[in-house]
N, CA, C and O of each residue as an XYZ file, in Angstrom:
476
protein
N      90.135    103.314     87.598
C      90.132    102.261     88.601
C      90.182    102.888     89.991
O      90.991    103.777     90.257
N      89.310    102.412     90.867
C      89.226    102.939     92.214
C      90.391    102.440     93.053
O      90.715    101.253     93.043
N      91.016    103.361     93.779
C      92.156    103.022     94.608
C      91.718    103.017     96.066
O      91.759    104.053     96.729
N      91.299    101.860     96.570
C      90.809    101.751     97.934
C      91.942    101.534     98.915
O      92.937    100.880     98.601
N      91.784    102.087    100.103
C      92.723    101.868    101.197
C      92.397    100.521    101.831
O      91.227    100.190    102.026
N      93.401     99.764    102.143
C      93.195     98.521    102.870
C      92.624     98.878    104.240
O      93.209     99.682    104.964
N      91.483     98.284    104.600
C      90.810     98.688    105.834
C      91.574     98.292    107.093
O      91.206     98.725    108.185
N      92.612     97.492    106.976
C      93.435     97.163    108.142
C      94.707     97.993    108.183
O      95.511     97.849    109.104
N      94.897     98.856    107.201
C      96.149     99.605    107.096
C      96.338    100.605    108.231
O      97.471    100.990    108.519
N      95.275    101.028    108.873
C      95.367    102.049    109.910
C      95.113    101.479    111.300
O      94.612    102.183    112.176
N      95.446    100.235    111.504
C      95.138     99.604    112.787
C      96.084    100.026    113.912
O      95.752     99.855    115.085
N      97.237    100.566    113.582
C      98.204    100.981    114.605
C      98.822    102.320    114.228
O      98.713    102.758    113.083
N      99.462    102.960    115.178
C     100.189    104.182    114.878
C      99.495    105.425    115.389
O      98.411    105.366    115.970
N     100.147    106.551    115.158
C      99.676    107.828    115.695
C      98.343    108.251    115.106
O      97.515    108.832    115.808
N      98.122    107.971    113.838
C      96.863    108.344    113.204
C      95.904    107.166    113.149
O      95.153    107.022    112.183
N      95.919    106.353    114.137
C      95.122    105.140    114.161
C      93.669    105.432    114.525
O      93.400    106.248    115.406
N      92.729    104.763    113.847
C      91.333    104.900    114.263
C      91.097    104.317    115.644
O      90.081    104.609    116.274
N      92.030    103.490    116.126
C      91.891    102.947    117.470
C      91.913    104.050    118.524
O      91.387    103.866    119.622
N      92.517    105.196    118.200
C      92.512    106.334    119.113
C      91.087    106.835    119.365
O      90.804    107.426    120.407
N      90.204    106.594    118.408
C      88.841    107.103    118.519
C      87.954    106.233    119.393
O      86.800    106.586    119.636
N      88.463    105.108    119.872
C      87.674    104.271    120.770
C      87.275    105.029    122.033
O      86.235    104.740    122.624
N      88.087    105.993    122.448
C      87.792    106.758    123.659
C      86.647    107.736    123.481
O      86.016    108.116    124.467
N      86.356    108.156    122.262
C      85.338    109.184    122.056
C      84.195    108.737    121.154
O      83.362    109.552    120.756
N      84.149    107.455    120.832
C      83.064    106.952    120.003
C      82.369    105.788    120.686
O      82.940    105.103    121.534
N      81.131    105.588    120.293
C      80.400    104.405    120.733
C      80.831    103.239    119.849
O      81.439    103.461    118.802
N      80.536    102.016    120.238
C      80.880    100.885    119.376
C      80.250    100.988    117.975
O      80.888    100.635    116.983
N      79.024    101.463    117.898
C      78.367    101.609    116.589
C      79.088    102.646    115.730
O      79.300    102.425    114.538
N      79.461    103.762    116.324
C      80.186    104.802    115.588
C      81.530    104.272    115.088
O      81.931    104.533    113.954
N      82.212    103.532    115.944
C      83.514    102.988    115.566
C      83.380    102.024    114.392
O      84.195    102.053    113.470
N      82.352    101.165    114.421
C      82.123    100.235    113.311
C      81.888    100.992    112.011
O      82.379    100.588    110.957
N      81.139    102.085    112.084
C      80.860    102.873    110.881
C      82.146    103.501    110.348
O      82.385    103.476    109.141
N      82.972    104.060    111.221
C      84.250    104.646    110.774
C      85.119    103.576    110.108
O      85.711    103.826    109.057
N      85.198    102.412    110.701
C      86.002    101.345    110.117
C      85.450    100.924    108.754
O      86.221    100.629    107.841
N      84.143    100.895    108.610
C      83.539    100.547    107.321
C      83.845    101.615    106.277
O      84.110    101.296    105.118
N      83.809    102.886    106.688
C      84.158    103.956    105.750
C      85.602    103.809    105.286
O      85.906    104.059    104.120
N      86.487    103.407    106.182
C      87.888    103.190    105.797
C      88.010    102.092    104.753
O      88.855    102.174    103.862
N      87.179    101.073    104.854
C      87.232     99.972    103.891
C      86.821    100.418    102.486
O      87.176     99.773    101.500
N      86.081    101.510    102.397
C      85.601    102.002    101.103
C      86.251    103.325    100.718
O      85.773    104.016     99.818
N      87.332    103.676    101.392
C      87.956    104.979    101.181
C      88.719    105.028     99.865
O      89.503    104.129     99.561
N      88.491    106.061     99.100
C      89.166    106.279     97.823
C      90.203    107.382     98.040
O      89.844    108.535     98.281
N      91.474    107.032     97.955
C      92.548    107.999     98.225
C      92.556    109.148     97.225
O      92.904    110.273     97.586
N      92.180    108.889     95.979
C      92.179    109.953     94.978
C      91.097    110.988     95.258
O      91.334    112.191     95.138
N      89.917    110.519     95.628
C      88.799    111.425     95.908
C      88.834    111.943     97.345
O      88.122    112.887     97.687
N      89.661    111.325     98.177
C      89.774    111.679     99.597
C      88.427    111.542    100.314
O      88.085    112.347    101.181
N      87.680    110.518     99.938
C      86.399    110.259    100.584
C      85.967    108.823    100.323
O      86.517    108.133     99.464
N      84.980    108.397    101.075
C      84.376    107.076    100.883
C      82.966    107.292    100.370
O      82.235    108.141    100.882
N      82.585    106.531     99.365
C      81.226    106.605     98.834
C      80.572    105.247     99.017
O      80.951    104.264     98.379
N      79.595    105.213     99.891
C      78.846    103.986    100.159
C      77.490    104.404    100.691
O      77.373    105.411    101.390
N      76.483    103.645    100.366
C      75.132    103.971    100.832
C      74.978    103.595    102.303
O      75.733    102.781    102.834
N      73.994    104.198    102.941
C      73.701    103.847    104.336
C      73.276    102.388    104.428
O      73.590    101.698    105.398
N      72.556    101.925    103.402
C      72.141    100.523    103.360
C      73.359     99.607    103.244
O      73.406     98.547    103.869
N      74.339    100.015    102.445
C      75.565     99.233    102.315
C      76.341     99.168    103.609
O      76.867     98.117    103.974
N      76.415    100.298    104.310
C      77.099    100.312    105.610
C      76.368     99.389    106.581
O      76.996     98.616    107.304
N      75.033     99.473    106.592
C      74.230     98.639    107.492
C      74.453     97.155    107.200
O      74.618     96.354    108.120
N      74.458     96.798    105.933
C      74.660     95.400    105.537
C      76.043     94.909    105.982
O      76.170     93.824    106.549
N      77.062     95.709    105.723
C      78.437     95.291    106.011
C      78.773     95.272    107.500
O      79.668     94.542    107.926
N      78.060     96.069    108.291
C      78.345     96.134    109.730
C      77.329     95.366    110.569
O      77.447     95.321    111.793
N      76.337     94.763    109.924
C      75.272     94.029    110.622
C      74.513     94.945    111.589
O      74.133     94.535    112.686
N      74.301     96.189    111.160
C      73.540     97.159    111.936
C      72.276     97.523    111.161
O      72.195     97.284    109.956
N      71.301     98.092    111.841
C      70.114     98.578    111.142
C      70.445     99.908    110.466
O      71.378    100.603    110.869
N      69.678    100.250    109.446
C      69.902    101.512    108.739
C      69.702    102.690    109.694
O      70.439    103.674    109.626
N      68.722    102.597    110.574
C      68.492    103.706    111.517
C      69.670    103.873    112.471
O      70.021    105.002    112.815
N      70.293    102.770    112.908
C      71.482    102.877    113.762
C      72.658    103.459    112.999
O      73.443    104.222    113.562
N      72.792    103.109    111.722
C      73.856    103.674    110.888
C      73.631    105.172    110.730
O      74.570    105.957    110.861
N      72.393    105.574    110.449
C      72.087    107.004    110.300
C      72.397    107.768    111.576
O      72.946    108.869    111.522
N      72.052    107.199    112.721
C      72.329    107.837    114.008
C      73.838    107.958    114.229
O      74.321    108.999    114.675
N      74.574    106.902    113.919
C      76.029    106.928    114.087
C      76.665    107.956    113.156
O      77.565    108.686    113.572
N      76.215    108.024    111.909
C      76.750    109.013    110.971
C      76.490    110.431    111.473
O      77.357    111.301    111.386
N      75.296    110.649    111.995
C      74.936    111.979    112.503
C      75.835    112.381    113.678
O      76.342    113.502    113.715
N      76.030    111.483    114.624
C      76.845    111.836    115.792
C      78.326    111.934    115.433
O      79.047    112.752    116.004
N      78.784    111.107    114.492
C      80.172    111.229    114.036
C      80.401    112.589    113.376
O      81.456    113.198    113.556
N      79.426    113.061    112.621
C      79.541    114.383    111.993
C      79.514    115.482    113.050
O      80.242    116.468    112.936
N      78.681    115.322    114.078
C      78.626    116.312    115.154
C      79.954    116.384    115.906
O      80.358    117.456    116.358
N      80.626    115.247    116.038
C      81.927    115.194    116.711
C      83.067    115.599    115.771
O      84.217    115.687    116.200
N      82.759    115.843    114.511
C      83.726    116.228    113.481
C      84.733    115.112    113.198
O      85.872    115.378    112.814
N      84.309    113.878    113.387
C      85.147    112.739    113.043
C      84.993    112.425    111.561
O      85.930    111.963    110.911
N      83.797    112.684    111.036
C      83.568    112.554    109.595
C      82.891    113.824    109.100
O      82.302    114.574    109.879
N      82.983    114.053    107.805
C      82.243    115.127    107.152
C      81.447    114.500    106.021
O      81.985    113.773    105.187
N      80.160    114.796    106.011
C      79.241    114.199    105.048
C      79.011    115.170    103.897
O      78.732    116.350    104.106
N      79.133    114.648    102.673
C      78.880    115.450    101.472
C      77.738    114.806    100.698
O      77.818    113.640    100.311
N      76.674    115.577    100.474
C      75.552    115.090     99.684
C      75.915    115.183     98.214
O      76.391    116.222     97.757
N      75.697    114.114     97.472
C      76.014    114.074     96.048
C      74.727    113.950     95.236
O      73.785    113.274     95.649
N      74.700    114.608     94.078
C      73.514    114.607     93.230
C      73.885    114.247     91.802
O      74.949    114.623     91.310
N      72.999    113.515     91.142
C      73.167    113.186     89.730
C      72.849    114.420     88.899
O      72.343    115.412     89.424
N      73.143    114.364     87.607
C      72.882    115.492     86.704
C      71.416    115.885     86.665
O      71.095    117.052     86.441
N      70.512    114.919     86.882
C      69.083    115.218     86.851
C      68.555    115.756     88.186
O      67.358    116.012     88.318
N      69.440    115.929     89.176
C      69.045    116.488     90.471
C      68.722    115.448     91.530
O      68.516    115.796     92.692
N      68.676    114.192     91.152
C      68.374    113.124     92.089
C      69.581    112.892     93.004
O      70.726    112.880     92.551
N      69.301    112.707     94.310
C      70.403    112.448     95.229
C      70.917    111.027     95.042
O      70.139    110.083     94.900
N      72.226    110.893     95.046
C      72.889    109.587     94.961
C      73.660    109.366     96.261
O      73.512    110.144     97.203
N      74.465    108.337     96.322
C      75.224    108.027     97.542
C      75.966    109.245     98.071
O      76.557    110.012     97.310
N      75.924    109.408     99.390
C      76.738    110.447    100.016
C      78.203    110.020     99.967
O      78.516    108.842     99.796
N      79.075    110.982    100.118
C      80.486    110.651    100.298
C      80.901    111.174    101.671
O      80.337    112.143    102.179
N      81.889    110.518    102.255
C      82.284    110.802    103.630
C      83.786    110.999    103.706
O      84.557    110.151    103.257
N      84.197    112.122    104.277
C      85.610    112.350    104.589
C      85.846    111.860    106.014
O      84.979    112.002    106.876
N      87.007    111.289    106.255
C      87.363    110.821    107.596
C      88.446    111.745    108.133
O      89.446    111.999    107.461
N      88.242    112.243    109.344
C      89.081    113.297    109.914
C      90.569    112.994    109.892
O      91.357    113.808    109.410
N      90.960    111.851    110.400
C      92.395    111.609    110.559
C      93.085    111.337    109.233
O      94.306    111.185    109.203
N      92.341    111.271    108.137
C      92.955    111.121    106.826
C      93.012    112.446    106.065
O      93.900    112.636    105.234
N      92.080    113.362    106.334
C      91.940    114.544    105.485
C      92.148    115.888    106.150
O      92.655    116.809    105.509
N      91.779    116.033    107.393
C      91.752    117.374    107.959
C      91.969    117.332    109.455
O      91.860    116.285    110.092
N      92.282    118.505    110.006
C      92.424    118.634    111.446
C      91.042    118.757    112.062
O      90.208    119.544    111.613
N      90.820    117.971    113.091
C      89.518    117.975    113.745
C      89.396    119.171    114.683
O      90.399    119.709    115.154
N      88.184    119.570    114.943
C      87.895    120.647    115.883
C      88.117    120.120    117.300
O      87.362    119.270    117.771
N      89.132    120.612    117.967
C      89.494    120.129    119.304
C      88.356    120.285    120.309
O      88.187    119.428    121.177
N      87.576    121.352    120.212
C      86.467    121.568    121.141
C      85.401    120.492    120.985
O      84.848    120.016    121.977
N      85.111    120.106    119.745
C      84.125    119.050    119.523
C      84.629    117.728    120.079
O      83.861    116.964    120.664
N      85.911    117.454    119.901
C      86.482    116.224    120.447
C      86.390    116.197    121.965
O      86.006    115.187    122.554
N      86.743    117.309    122.591
C      86.695    117.399    124.054
C      85.263    117.211    124.546
O      85.036    116.501    125.526
N      84.290    117.841    123.875
C      82.875    117.697    124.252
C      82.411    116.250    124.124
O      81.677    115.750    124.976
N      82.840    115.582    123.056
C      82.445    114.195    122.826
C      83.025    113.296    123.909
O      82.343    112.399    124.405
N      84.271    113.531    124.272
C      84.918    112.714    125.302
C      84.249    112.938    126.644
O      84.021    111.976    127.378
N      83.928    114.169    126.988
C      83.245    114.455    128.253
C      81.853    113.838    128.281
O      81.430    113.306    129.307
N      81.146    113.906    127.171
C      79.798    113.322    127.110
C      79.851    111.819    127.365
O      78.996    111.281    128.068
N      80.843    111.138    126.802
C      80.952    109.701    127.023
C      81.339    109.380    128.461
O      80.898    108.368    129.005
N      82.156    110.226    129.085
C      82.527    110.002    130.483
C      81.308    110.090    131.391
O      81.148    109.273    132.299
N      80.449    111.074    131.153
C      79.283    111.257    132.004
C      78.193    110.241    131.702
O      77.340    109.975    132.548
N      78.215    109.671    130.502
C      77.211    108.687    130.113
C      77.433    107.352    130.804
O      76.468    106.646    131.097
N      78.696    106.986    131.074
C      78.987    105.681    131.661
C      78.908    105.663    133.148
O      79.131    104.622    133.766
């Protein structure tokens, strides 16, 4: 049985995803929140298709792909490609930084500076 984290469980506190509002775009933030809704504590990752994320967040698949790419560049998430026994790629799994690992401080600083200069 899959043990999912309640997607509202991290709305406050020191390890809150709300802290990432300063370094993420609204689309990126929606994707992180969606990953939290599908997070499996035993596997320490979320497994959901890009199409599923797009459907649940009311975003296009291309916007979801762009958000996933930039979140990975900022080291907020880590993407793992998964393959079936026959070699066919299946749903990716995603680790979320504040649940699993220490983020690269330099990437965070770069992301925050980029957003400051963008606005």
